[in-house]
Coordinates of C-alpha atoms in Angstrom, one line a residue:
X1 CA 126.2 106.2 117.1
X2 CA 128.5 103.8 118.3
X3 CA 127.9 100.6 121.0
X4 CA 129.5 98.2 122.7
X5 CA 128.7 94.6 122.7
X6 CA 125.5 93.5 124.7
X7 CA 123.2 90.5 125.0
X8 CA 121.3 89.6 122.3
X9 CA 118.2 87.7 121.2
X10 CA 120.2 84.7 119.6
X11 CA 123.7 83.8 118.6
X12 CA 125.6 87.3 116.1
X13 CA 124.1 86.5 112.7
X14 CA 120.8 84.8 113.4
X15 CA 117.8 86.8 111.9
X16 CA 116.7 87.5 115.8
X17 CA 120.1 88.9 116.3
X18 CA 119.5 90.9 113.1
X19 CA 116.0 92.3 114.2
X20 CA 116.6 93.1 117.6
X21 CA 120.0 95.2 115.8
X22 CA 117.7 96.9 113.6
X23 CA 115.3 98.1 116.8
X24 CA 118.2 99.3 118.8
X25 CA 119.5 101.7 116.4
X26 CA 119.4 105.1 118.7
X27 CA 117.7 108.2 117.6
X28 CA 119.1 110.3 115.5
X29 CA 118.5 113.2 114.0
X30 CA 118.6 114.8 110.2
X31 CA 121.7 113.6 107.7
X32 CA 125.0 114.7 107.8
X33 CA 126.5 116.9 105.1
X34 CA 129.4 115.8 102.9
X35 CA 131.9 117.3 105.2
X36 CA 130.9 116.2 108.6
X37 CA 130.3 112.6 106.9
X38 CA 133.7 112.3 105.6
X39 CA 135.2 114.0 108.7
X40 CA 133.4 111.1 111.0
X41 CA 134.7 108.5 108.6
X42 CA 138.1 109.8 108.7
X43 CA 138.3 109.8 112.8
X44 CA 136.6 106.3 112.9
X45 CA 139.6 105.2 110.8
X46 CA 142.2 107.4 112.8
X47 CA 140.8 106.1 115.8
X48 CA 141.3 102.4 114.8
X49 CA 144.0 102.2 112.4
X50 CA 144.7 98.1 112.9
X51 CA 141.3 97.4 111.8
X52 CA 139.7 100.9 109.6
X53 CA 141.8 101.3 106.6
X54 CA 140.9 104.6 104.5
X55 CA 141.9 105.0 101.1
X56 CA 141.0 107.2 97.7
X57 CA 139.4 105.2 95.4
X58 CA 138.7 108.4 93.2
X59 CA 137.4 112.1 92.4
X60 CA 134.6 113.8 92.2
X61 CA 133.8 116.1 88.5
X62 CA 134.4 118.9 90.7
X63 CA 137.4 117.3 91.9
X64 CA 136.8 116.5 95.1
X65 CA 138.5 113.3 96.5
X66 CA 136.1 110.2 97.5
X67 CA 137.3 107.8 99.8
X68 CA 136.5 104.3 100.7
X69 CA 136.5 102.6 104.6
X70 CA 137.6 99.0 104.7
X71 CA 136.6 97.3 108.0
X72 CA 138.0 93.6 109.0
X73 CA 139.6 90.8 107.0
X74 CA 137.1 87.9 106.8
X75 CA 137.1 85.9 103.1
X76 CA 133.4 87.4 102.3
X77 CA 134.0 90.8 100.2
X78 CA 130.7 93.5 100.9
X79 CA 130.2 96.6 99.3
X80 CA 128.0 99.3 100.3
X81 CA 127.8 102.9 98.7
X82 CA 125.8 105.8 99.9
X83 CA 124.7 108.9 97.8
X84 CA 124.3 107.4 95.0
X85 CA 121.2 110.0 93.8
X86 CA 122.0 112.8 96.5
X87 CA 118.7 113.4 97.8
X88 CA 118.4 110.0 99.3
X89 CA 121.0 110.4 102.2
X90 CA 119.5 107.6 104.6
X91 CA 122.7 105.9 103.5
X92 CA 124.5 108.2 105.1
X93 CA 123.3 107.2 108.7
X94 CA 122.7 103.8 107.5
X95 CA 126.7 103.7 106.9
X96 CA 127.8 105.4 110.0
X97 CA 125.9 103.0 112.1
X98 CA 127.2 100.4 110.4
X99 CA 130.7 101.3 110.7
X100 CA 130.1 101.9 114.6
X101 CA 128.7 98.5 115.1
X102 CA 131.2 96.6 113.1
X103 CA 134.3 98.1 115.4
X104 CA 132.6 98.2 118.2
X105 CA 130.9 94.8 118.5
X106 CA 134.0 92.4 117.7
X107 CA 130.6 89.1 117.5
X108 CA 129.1 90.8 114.7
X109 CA 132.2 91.8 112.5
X110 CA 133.3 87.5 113.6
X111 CA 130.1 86.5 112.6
X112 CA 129.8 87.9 109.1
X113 CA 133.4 86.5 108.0
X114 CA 133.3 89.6 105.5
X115 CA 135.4 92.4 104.6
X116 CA 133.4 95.5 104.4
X117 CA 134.3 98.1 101.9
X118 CA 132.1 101.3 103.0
X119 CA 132.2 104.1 100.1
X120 CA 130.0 107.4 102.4
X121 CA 129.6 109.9 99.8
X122 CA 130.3 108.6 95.8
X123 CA 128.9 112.0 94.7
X124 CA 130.0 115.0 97.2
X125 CA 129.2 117.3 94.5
X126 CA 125.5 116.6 94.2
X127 CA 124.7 116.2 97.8
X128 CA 126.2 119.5 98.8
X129 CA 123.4 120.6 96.2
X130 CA 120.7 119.2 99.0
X131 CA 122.2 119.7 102.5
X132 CA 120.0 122.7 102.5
X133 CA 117.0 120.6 103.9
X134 CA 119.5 118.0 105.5
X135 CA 118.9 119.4 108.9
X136 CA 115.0 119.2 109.3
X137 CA 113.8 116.1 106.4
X138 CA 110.3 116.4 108.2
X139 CA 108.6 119.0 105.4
X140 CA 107.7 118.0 102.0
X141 CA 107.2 121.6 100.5
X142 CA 111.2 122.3 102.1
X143 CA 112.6 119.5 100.7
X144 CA 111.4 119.9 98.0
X145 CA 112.3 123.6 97.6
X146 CA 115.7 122.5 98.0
X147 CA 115.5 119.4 95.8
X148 CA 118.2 118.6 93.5
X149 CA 118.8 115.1 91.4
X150 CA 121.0 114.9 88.8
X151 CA 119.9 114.3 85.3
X152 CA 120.0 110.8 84.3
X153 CA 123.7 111.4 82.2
X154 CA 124.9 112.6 85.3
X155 CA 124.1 110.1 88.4
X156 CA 126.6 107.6 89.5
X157 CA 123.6 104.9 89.7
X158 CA 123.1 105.5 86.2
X159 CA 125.9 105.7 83.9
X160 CA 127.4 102.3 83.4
X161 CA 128.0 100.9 80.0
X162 CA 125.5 100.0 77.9
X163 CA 124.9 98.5 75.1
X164 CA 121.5 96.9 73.2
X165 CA 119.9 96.8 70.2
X166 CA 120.3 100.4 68.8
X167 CA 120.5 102.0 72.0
X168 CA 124.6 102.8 73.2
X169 CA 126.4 104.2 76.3
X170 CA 129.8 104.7 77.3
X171 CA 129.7 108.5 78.6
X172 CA 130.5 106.9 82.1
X173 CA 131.4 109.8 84.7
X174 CA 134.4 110.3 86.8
X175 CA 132.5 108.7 90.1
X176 CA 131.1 105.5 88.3
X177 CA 134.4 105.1 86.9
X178 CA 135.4 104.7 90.7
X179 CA 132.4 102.4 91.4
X180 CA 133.3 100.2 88.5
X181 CA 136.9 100.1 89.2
X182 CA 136.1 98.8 93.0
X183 CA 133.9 95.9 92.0
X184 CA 136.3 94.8 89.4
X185 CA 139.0 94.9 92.4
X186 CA 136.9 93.4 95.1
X187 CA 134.7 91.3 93.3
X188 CA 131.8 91.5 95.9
X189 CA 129.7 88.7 97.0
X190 CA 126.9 91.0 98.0
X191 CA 126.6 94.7 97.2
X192 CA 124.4 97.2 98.8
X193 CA 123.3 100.5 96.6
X194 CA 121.9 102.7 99.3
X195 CA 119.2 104.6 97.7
X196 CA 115.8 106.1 99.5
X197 CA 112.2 106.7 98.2
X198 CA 110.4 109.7 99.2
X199 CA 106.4 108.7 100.3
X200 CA 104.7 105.3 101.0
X201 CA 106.4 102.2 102.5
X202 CA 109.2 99.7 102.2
X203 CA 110.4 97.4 99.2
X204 CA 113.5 96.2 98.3
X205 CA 115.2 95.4 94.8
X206 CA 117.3 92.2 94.5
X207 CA 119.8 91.1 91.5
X208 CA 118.0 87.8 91.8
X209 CA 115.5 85.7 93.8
X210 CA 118.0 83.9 96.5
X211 CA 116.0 81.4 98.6
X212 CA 115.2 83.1 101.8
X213 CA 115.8 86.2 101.1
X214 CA 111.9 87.5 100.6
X215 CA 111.1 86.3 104.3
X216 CA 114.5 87.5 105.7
X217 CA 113.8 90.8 104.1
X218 CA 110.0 91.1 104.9
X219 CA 110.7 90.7 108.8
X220 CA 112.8 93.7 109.2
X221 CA 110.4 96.5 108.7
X222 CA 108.0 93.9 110.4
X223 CA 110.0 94.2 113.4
X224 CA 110.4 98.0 113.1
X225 CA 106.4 98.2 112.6
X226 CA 106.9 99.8 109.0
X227 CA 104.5 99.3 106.6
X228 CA 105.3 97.7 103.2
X229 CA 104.8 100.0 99.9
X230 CA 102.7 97.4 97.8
X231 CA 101.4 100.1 95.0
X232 CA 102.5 101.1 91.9
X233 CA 106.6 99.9 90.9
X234 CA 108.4 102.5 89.7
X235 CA 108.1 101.3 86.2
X236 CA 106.0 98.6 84.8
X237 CA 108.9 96.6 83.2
X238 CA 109.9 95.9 87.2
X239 CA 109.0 92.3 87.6
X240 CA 108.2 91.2 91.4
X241 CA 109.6 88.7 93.3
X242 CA 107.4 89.2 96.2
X243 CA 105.1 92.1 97.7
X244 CA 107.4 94.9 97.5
X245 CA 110.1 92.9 96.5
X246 CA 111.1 93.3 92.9
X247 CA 114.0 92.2 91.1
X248 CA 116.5 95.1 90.0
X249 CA 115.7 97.5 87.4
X250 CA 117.1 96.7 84.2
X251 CA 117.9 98.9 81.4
X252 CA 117.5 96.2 78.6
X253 CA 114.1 95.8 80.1
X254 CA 113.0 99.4 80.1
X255 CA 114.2 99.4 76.4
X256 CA 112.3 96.3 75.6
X257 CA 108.9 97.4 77.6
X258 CA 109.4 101.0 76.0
X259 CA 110.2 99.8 72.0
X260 CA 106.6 97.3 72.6
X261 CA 104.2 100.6 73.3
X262 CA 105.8 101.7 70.0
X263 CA 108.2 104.5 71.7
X264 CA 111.4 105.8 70.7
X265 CA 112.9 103.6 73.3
X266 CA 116.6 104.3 72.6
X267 CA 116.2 108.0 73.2
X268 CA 114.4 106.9 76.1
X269 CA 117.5 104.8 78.0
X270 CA 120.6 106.3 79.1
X271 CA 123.2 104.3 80.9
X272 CA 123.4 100.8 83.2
X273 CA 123.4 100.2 86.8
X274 CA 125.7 99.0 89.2
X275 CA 123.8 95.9 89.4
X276 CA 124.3 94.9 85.6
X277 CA 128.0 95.7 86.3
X278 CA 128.5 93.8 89.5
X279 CA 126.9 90.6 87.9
X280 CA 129.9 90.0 85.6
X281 CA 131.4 88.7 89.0
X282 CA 128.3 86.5 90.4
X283 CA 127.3 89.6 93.0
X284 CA 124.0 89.5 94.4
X285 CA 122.7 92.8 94.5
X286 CA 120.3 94.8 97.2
X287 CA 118.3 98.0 97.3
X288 CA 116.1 98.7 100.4
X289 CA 113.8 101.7 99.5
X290 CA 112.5 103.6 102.4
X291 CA 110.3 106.8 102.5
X292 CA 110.9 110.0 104.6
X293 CA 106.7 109.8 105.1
X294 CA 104.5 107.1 105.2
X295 CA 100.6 107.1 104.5
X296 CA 98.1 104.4 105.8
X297 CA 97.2 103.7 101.9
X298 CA 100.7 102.3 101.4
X299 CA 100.0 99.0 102.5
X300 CA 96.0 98.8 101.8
X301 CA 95.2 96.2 99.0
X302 CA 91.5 96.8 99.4
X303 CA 89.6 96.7 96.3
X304 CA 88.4 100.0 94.9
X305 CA 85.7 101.0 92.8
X306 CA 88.5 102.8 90.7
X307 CA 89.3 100.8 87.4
X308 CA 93.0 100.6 87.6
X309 CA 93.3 101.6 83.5
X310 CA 91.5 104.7 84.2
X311 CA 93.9 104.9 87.1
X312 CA 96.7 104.2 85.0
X313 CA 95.5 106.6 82.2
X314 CA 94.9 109.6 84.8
X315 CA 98.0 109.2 86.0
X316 CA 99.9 109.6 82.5
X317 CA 97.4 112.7 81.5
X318 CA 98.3 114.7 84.8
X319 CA 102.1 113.8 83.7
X320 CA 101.8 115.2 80.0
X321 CA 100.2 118.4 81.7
X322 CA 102.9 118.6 83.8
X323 CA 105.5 118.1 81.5
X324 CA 103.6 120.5 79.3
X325 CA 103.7 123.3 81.8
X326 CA 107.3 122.7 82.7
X327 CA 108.7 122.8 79.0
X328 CA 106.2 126.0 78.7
X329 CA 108.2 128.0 81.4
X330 CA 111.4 126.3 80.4
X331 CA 111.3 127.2 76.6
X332 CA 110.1 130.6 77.7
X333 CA 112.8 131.5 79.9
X334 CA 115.6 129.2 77.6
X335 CA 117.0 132.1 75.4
X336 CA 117.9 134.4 78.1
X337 CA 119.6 131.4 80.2
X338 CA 123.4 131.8 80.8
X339 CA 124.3 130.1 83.6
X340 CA 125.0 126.0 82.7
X341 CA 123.4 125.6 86.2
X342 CA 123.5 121.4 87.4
X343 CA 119.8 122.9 88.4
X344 CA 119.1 123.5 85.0
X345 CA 120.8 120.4 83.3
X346 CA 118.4 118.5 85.0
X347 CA 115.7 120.4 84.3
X348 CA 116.4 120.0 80.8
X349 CA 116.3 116.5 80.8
X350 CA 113.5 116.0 83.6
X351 CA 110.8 118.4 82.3
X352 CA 110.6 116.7 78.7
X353 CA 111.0 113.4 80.0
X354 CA 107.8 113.9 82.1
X355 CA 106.0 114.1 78.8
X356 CA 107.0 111.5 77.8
X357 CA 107.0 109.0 81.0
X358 CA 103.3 110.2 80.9
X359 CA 102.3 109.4 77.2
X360 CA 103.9 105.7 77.8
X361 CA 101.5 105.1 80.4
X362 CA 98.5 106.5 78.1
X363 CA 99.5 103.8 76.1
X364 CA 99.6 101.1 78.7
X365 CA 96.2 101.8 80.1
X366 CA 95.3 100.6 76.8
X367 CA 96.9 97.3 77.1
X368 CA 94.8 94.2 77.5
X369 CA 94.5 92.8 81.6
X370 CA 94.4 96.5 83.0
X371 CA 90.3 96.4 83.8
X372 CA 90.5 95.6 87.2
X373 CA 89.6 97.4 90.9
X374 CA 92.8 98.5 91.3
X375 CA 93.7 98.8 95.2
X376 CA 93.6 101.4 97.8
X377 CA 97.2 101.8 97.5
X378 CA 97.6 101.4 93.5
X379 CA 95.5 104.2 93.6
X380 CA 96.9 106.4 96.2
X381 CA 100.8 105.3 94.5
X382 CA 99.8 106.8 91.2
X383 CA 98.1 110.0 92.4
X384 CA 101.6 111.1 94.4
X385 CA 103.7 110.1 91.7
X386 CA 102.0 113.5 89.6
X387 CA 102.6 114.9 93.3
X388 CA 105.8 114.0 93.5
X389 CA 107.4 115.2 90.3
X390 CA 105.8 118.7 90.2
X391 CA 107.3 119.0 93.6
X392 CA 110.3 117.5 92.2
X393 CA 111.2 119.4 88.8
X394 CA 109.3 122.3 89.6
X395 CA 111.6 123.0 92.5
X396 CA 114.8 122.2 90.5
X397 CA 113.5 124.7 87.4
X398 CA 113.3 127.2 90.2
X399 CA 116.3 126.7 91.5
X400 CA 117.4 127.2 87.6
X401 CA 115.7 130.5 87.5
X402 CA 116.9 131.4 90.4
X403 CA 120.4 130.9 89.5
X404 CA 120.2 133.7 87.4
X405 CA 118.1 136.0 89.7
X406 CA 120.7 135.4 92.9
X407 CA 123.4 136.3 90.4
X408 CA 122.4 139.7 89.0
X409 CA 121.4 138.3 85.4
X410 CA 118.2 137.6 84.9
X411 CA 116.4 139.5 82.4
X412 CA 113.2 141.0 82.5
X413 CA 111.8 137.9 81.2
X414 CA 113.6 135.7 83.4
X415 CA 111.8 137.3 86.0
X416 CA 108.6 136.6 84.3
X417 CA 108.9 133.6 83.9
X418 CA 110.6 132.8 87.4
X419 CA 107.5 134.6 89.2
X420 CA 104.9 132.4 87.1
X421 CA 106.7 129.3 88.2
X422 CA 106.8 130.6 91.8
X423 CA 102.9 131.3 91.3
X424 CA 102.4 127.2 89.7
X425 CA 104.4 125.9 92.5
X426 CA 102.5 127.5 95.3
X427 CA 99.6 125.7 93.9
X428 CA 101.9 122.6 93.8
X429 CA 102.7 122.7 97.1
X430 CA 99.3 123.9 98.8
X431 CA 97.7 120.5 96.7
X432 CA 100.4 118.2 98.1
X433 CA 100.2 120.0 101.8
X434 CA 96.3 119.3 101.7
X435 CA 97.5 115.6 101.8
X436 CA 95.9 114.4 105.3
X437 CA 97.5 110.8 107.2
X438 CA 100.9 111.5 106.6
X439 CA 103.6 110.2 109.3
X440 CA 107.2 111.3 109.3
X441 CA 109.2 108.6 110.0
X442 CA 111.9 108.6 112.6
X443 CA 115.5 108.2 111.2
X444 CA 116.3 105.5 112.8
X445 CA 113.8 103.1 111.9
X446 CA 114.9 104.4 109.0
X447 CA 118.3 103.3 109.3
X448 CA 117.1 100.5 110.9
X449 CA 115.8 98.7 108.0
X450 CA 118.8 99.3 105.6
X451 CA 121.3 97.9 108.0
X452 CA 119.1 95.1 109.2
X453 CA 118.3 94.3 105.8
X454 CA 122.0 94.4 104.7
X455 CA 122.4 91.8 108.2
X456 CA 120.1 89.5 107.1
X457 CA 121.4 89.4 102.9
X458 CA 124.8 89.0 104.2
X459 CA 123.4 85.7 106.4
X460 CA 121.0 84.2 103.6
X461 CA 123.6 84.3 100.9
X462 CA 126.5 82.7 103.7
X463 CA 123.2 80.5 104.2
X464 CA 123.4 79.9 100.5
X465 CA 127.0 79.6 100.3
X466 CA 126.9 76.7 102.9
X467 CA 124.6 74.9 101.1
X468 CA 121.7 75.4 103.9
X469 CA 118.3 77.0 104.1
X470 CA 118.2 80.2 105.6
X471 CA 117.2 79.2 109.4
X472 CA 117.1 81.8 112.6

């Protein structure tokens, strides 16, 4: 993936360098698996060993070593970290390319004065569970087949510290304990979190609302002619900055939105993010979500003659039925379990939690300010989230099942219940096949929009720095 320096559309650094970077990002195709990742990572450093420096920063729970890439020397310290949930491997790419550009175009690494700290993989363990679909990302029902995602205890996104009100965490794992002890070394100015959505369009997270940022980050999949995802957030204690432009996720203000519907909130919350963490040093914090598909509805904020409560409330029923039928096969099937599968960790904490993410937004519908058309894309957002989560947990509890049928010790009830799920899931999957207008996205564009947003971050915030609005 590598190039050499060529003309640009303005001087390294300016947002029409940036864009015209993000459209020349060559095709590529699939994502790498933990091996050949680290194995290109550790010949980029070989290959240029006065300016790639390689070093462990930790290990895995399975004990595999992760390593992080340092590329220049400039007084700016950037941090970027792919796998974080280990079915979003755009980061993957997205870091190679990266990497490439910043050794081989000597302007660009000059013009960002940074040092960039490149972890590829901080959770090898978990993305081996995926690199089954790695190969071909193009079909749904497949990846979805092949779907794993830790539980929430056990992602590296999501097991920081915590601690509020009656709610407590401190079960960090072996890989955050690696994330947390490079920011406290590096102290990043901006830190990128490569993460991926599955269906719809683009939006971004930010720690904070930096001036300029919003336009900066709107041109890029503008330039790429991606659409913008400006449906449903991914929870309603998101607060938005822009269209599709939120600022980060918060745990405090899950717990907070949670405890007000009158729920159990502190069962509800688990651990922090690497955003809360990386604050403590004044970081300013990105996430640019892309989708493996897009669908024309993504970015339509035509008025419907849907209310958006009842859309709200239909949403939350299909989630309790969901949940209801998951916990059905998983209770079922529970007593004859033996093998401590990571498939069926998750599913143990994913199928209940579906109930329970599905009664919360019952209660929401009921909130006063929720009559309202809701839009084409509010609508169409809420509908695949039920899509994607029986996709989602219904392949991992097969997986589960499976376990035990691959390894000669399922019971006759196992296979009972592991041929009803099959028989669910087929419904599943025809419903969400049956789905017309969707586009599979090339990788690149892909790709480009997580390194041409990371471009154009880095320039607004040495923008900032210099005490000057962000200009092209």
């Amino acid at each position: 993936m590598s190039r050499r320096t060529t003309a640009h559309a303005g001087p390294a650094g300016s947002l029409e360098d940036v864009l015209e970077r993000a459209r020349r990002v060559p095709p590529v195709a699939g994502f790498p698996g933990v091996d050949a990742l680290l194995a290109w990572f550790g010949a980029l450093a070989a290959d240029h060993p006065g300016l790639v420096r390689e070093r462990r920063i930790g290990t895995s729970r399975l004990g595999e070593p992760i390593p992080m890439v340092t590329i220049g020397s400039g007084p700016r310290p950037h941090l970027l970290f792919a796998g974080v949930h280990p079915n979003e491997p755009i980061g993957f790419r997205t870091l190679q390319h990266l990497a490439s550009e910043l050794v081989g175009d000597p302007d660009l690494l000059a013009a960002s004065d940074a040092t960039w700290h490149l972890i590829p993989c901080i959770d090898p363990d978990g993305t081996r569970l995926n690199e089954g679909w790695f190969a071909d990302p193009a079909d749904r029902t497949a990846y979805s087949r092949a779907f794993y995602r830790p539980a929430p205890a056990e992602q590296a996104e999501w097991t920081f510290p915590f601690a509020y009100r009656d709610a407590w965490f401190d079960d960090v794992i072996p890989e955050t304990q690696a994330l947390m002890r490079v920011i406290d070394e590096i102290r990043p100015e901006l830190m990128v979190s490569l993460h991926n959505a599955e269906l719809g369009g683009v939006y971004y997270y930010l720690s904070e609302d930096v001036p300029g940022a919003v336009p900066a980050l709107h041109a890029v999949p503008r330039a790429l002619g991606l659409p913008l995802d400006v449906g449903e957030a991914e929870s309603p204690a998101i607060r938005s900055i822009a269209p599709a432009v939120y600022l980060m996720s918060s745990t405090r203000d899950e717990y907070d939105y949670l405890d007000s519907l009158g729920m159990d909130a502190a069962s509800m919350v688990g651990g922090d993010s690497s955003s809360a963490y990386a604050s403590r040093h004044g970081t300013v914090s990105l996430v640019a979500e892309l989708p493996y598909w897009s669908h024309p509805l993504a970015d339509d904020t035509t008025p419907t003659s849907a209310d958006y409560a009842d859309v709200v409330r239909a949403k939350g029923e299909a989630m309790i039925a969901l949940g209801g039928t998951l916990v059905g096969l998983l209770d079922e099937a529970r007593p004859d379990l033996t093998i401590r599968s990571p498939f069926l960790r998750a599913s143990e904490a994913f199928v209940p939690m579906t109930a329970e993410l599905g009664r919360s937004e019952v209660l929401r519908a009921e909130r006063p300010g929720l009559r309202r058309p809701a839009t084409a894309a509010e609508v169409f957002s809420n509908e695949d989230v039920v899509r994607m989560f029986r996709l989602r947990w219904g392949g991992m509890l097969l997986r589960a099942l499976d376990a035990e049928v691959h390894a000669g010790l399922a019971t006759a009830r196992v296979h009972r219940v592991a041929a009803r799920a099959r028989e669910v899931y087929a419904g599943w999957t025809a419903e969400a096949d049956s789905l017309t207008g969707l586009t599979v996205l090339p990788v690149e564009q892909l790709v480009g929009v997580q390194y041409g947003a990371t471009l154009a971050m880095s320039r607004v915030l040495a923008d900032r720095a210099a005490g000057r609005g962000a200009t092209s």
